[in-house]
mmCIF file of C-alpha atoms and ligand atoms in Angstrom:
data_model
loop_
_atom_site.group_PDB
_atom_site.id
_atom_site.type_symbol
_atom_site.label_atom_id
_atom_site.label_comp_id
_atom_site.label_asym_id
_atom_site.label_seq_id
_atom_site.Cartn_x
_atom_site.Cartn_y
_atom_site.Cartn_z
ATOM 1 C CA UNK D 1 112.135 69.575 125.503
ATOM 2 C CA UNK D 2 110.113 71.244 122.981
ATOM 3 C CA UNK D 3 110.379 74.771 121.657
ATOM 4 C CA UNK D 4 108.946 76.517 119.262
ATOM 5 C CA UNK D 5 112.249 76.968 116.787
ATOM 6 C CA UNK D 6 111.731 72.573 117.014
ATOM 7 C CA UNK D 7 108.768 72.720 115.365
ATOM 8 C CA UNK D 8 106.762 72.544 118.205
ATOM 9 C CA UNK D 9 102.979 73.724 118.836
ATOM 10 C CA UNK D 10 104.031 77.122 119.373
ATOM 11 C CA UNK D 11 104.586 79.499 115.969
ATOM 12 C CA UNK D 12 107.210 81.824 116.269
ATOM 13 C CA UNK D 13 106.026 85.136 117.002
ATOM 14 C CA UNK D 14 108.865 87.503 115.039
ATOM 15 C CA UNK D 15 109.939 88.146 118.888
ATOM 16 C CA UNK D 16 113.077 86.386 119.828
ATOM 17 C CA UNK D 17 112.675 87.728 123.115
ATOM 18 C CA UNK D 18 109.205 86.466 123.279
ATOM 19 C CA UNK D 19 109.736 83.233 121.769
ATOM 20 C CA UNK D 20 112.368 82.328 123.769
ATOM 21 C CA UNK D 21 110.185 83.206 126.957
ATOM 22 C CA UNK D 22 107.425 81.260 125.496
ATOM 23 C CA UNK D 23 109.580 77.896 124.883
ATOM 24 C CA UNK D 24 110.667 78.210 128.772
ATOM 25 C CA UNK D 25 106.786 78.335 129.779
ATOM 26 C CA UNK D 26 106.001 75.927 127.469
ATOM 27 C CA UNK D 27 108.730 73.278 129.040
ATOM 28 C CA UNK D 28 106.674 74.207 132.386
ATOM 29 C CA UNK D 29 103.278 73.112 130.952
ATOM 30 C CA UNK D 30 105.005 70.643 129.296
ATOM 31 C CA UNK D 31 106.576 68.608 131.863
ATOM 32 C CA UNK D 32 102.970 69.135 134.092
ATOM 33 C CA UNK D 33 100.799 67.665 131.464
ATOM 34 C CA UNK D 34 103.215 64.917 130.832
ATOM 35 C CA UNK D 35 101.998 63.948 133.767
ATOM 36 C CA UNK D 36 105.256 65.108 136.041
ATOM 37 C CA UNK D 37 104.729 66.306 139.278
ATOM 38 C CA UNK D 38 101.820 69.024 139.175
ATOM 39 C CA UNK D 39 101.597 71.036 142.571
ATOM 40 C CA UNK D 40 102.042 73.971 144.626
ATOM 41 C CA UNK D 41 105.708 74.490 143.508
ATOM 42 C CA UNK D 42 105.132 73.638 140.064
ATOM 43 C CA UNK D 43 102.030 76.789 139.685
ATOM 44 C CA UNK D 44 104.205 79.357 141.586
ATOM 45 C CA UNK D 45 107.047 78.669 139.201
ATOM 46 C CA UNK D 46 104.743 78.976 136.214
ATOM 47 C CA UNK D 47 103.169 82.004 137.786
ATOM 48 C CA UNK D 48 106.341 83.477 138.147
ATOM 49 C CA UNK D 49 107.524 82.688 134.406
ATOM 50 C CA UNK D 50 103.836 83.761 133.211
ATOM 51 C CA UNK D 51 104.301 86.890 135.366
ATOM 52 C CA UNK D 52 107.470 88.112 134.129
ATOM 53 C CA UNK D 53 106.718 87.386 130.238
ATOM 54 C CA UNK D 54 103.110 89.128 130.214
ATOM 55 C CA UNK D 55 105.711 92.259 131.254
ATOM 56 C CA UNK D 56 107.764 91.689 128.690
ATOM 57 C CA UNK D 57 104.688 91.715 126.694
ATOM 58 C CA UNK D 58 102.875 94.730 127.986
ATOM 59 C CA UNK D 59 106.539 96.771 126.794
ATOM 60 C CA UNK D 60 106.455 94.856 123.234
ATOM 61 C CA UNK D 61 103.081 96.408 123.319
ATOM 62 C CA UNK D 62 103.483 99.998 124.430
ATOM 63 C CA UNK D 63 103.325 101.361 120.907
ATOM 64 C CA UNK D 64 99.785 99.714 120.264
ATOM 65 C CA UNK D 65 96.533 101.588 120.972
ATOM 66 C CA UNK D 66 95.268 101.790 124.341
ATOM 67 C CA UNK D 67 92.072 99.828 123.527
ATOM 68 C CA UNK D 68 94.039 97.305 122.047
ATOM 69 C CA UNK D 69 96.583 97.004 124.877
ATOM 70 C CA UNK D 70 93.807 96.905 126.953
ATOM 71 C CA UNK D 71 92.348 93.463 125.321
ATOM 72 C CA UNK D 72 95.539 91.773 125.515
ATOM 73 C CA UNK D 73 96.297 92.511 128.978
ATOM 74 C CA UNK D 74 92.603 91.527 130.019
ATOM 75 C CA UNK D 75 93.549 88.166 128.672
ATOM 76 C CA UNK D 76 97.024 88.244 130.517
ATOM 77 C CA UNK D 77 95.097 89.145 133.882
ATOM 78 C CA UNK D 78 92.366 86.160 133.053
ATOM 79 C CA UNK D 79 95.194 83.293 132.743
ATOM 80 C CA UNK D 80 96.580 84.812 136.059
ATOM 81 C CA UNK D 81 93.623 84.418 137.314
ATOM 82 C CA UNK D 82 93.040 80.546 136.153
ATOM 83 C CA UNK D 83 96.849 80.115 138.032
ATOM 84 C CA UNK D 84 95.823 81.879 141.055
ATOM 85 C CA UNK D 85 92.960 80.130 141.235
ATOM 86 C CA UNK D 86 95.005 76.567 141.143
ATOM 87 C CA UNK D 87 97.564 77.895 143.521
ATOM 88 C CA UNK D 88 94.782 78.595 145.924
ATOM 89 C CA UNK D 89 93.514 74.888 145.384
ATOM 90 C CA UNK D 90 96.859 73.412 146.176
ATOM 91 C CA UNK D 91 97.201 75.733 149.126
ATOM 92 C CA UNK D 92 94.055 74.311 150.359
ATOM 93 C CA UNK D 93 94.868 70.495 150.012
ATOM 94 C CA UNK D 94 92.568 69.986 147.534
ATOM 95 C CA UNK D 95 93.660 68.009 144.523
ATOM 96 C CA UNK D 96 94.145 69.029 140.876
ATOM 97 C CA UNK D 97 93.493 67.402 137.772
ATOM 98 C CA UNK D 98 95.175 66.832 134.855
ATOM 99 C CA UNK D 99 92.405 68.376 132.790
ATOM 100 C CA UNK D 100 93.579 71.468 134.810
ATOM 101 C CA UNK D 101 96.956 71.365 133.709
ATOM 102 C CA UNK D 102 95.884 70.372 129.683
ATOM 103 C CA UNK D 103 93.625 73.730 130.159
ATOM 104 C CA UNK D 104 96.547 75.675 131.370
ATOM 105 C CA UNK D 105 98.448 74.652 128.458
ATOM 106 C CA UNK D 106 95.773 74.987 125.633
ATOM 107 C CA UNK D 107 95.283 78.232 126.384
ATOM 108 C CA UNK D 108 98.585 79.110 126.161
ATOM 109 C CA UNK D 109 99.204 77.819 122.896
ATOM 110 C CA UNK D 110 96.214 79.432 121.367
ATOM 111 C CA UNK D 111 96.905 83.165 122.933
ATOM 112 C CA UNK D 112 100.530 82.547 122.306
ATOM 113 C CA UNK D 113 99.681 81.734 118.188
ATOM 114 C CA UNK D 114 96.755 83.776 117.822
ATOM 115 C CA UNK D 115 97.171 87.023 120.129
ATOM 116 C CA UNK D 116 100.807 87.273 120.692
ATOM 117 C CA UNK D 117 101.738 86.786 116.994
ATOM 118 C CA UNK D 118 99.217 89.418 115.977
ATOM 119 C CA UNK D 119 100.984 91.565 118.976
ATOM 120 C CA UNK D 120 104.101 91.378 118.133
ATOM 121 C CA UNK D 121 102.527 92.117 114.377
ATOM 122 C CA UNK D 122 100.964 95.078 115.092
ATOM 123 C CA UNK D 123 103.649 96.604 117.450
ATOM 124 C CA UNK D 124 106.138 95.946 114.741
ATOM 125 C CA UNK D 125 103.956 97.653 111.813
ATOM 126 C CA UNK D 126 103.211 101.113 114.042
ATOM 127 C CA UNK D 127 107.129 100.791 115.185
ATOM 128 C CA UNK D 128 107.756 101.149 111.492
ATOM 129 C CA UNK D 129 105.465 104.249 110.698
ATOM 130 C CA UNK D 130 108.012 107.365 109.963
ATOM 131 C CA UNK D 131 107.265 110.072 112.621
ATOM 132 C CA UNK D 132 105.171 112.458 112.181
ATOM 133 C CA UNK D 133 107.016 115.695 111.921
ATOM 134 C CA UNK D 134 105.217 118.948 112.664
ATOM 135 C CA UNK D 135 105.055 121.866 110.400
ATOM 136 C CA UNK D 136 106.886 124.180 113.408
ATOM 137 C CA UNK D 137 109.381 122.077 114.049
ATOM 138 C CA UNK D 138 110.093 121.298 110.644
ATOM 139 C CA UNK D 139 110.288 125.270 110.037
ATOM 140 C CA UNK D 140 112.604 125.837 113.133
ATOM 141 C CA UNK D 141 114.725 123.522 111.570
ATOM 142 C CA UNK D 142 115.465 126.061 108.564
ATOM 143 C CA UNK D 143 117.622 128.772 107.881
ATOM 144 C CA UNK D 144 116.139 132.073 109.062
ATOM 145 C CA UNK D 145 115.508 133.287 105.384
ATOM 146 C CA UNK D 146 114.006 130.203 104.317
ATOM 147 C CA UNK D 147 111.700 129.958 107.758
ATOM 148 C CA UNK D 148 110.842 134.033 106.837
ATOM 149 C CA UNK D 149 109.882 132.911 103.324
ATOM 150 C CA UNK D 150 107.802 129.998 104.068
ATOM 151 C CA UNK D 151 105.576 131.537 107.191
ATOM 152 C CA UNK D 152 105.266 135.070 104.866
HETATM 153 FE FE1 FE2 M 1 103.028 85.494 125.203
HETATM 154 FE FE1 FE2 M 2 100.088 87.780 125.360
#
């Protein structure tokens, strides 16, 4: 099995939480495009995985802007999308090719090393900003005489 701490195509994120969750999905893909059994029970189990990580993501993320959240979870909602679509496919009796299963994977391993690792980035950098303390609170923090002083 590959994961990403092996030196695998995925870069560690900075996440363990993530990065663990990654190197299970990635085993998924893995085993599909290695040309393992690639069906309806194989896509719900990914969806599932895929499911339950982009919510692990979407918390890593809650600290980030909402026009930036919003980018990364369009992306989230397209891959969904891609597995719905190939769930739906299966569901029909129509085949599915490999190719299908190599784009699955590819564009894991790009959002994974491009847009999770600048995620996890970001989230930790605004994490790490000291709060911002307001003038009144800082004041009703102080002994009356010094509060009386300072708002004279
Ligand atoms: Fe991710
Ligand atoms: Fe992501």
């Amino acid at each position: 099995m590959t994961h990403a701490s092996d030196g695998g195509p995925l870069i560690p994120t900075g996440s363990g939480v993530i990065d663990a969750e990654h190197g299970a999905i990635l085993d998924l893909l893995s085993a599909m495009t290695a040309g393992g059994p690639f069906g309806l029970a194989e896509l719900a189990a990914l969806r599932r995985e895929v499911a339950e990580h982009f919510a692990t993501e979407t918390r890593e993320m809650a600290v980030l802007a909402a026009e930036r959240r919003e980018r990364h979870e369009h992306a989230h909602r397209s891959y969904l999308a891609s597995i719905d679509a190939l769930i739906a496919t299966a569901e029909r009796g129509d085949p599915l090719a490999g190719d299908d299963a190599n784009r699955l994977m590819l564009w894991f391993i790009v959002h994974s090393n491009t847009a999770d690792t600048a995620l996890v980035e970001a989230s930790r950098q605004t994490g790490d900003e000291p709060p911002m303390i307001s003038m009144d609170d800082w004041l009703d923090s102080l002994d009356e005489a010094d509060r009386d002083v300072l708002r004279s």
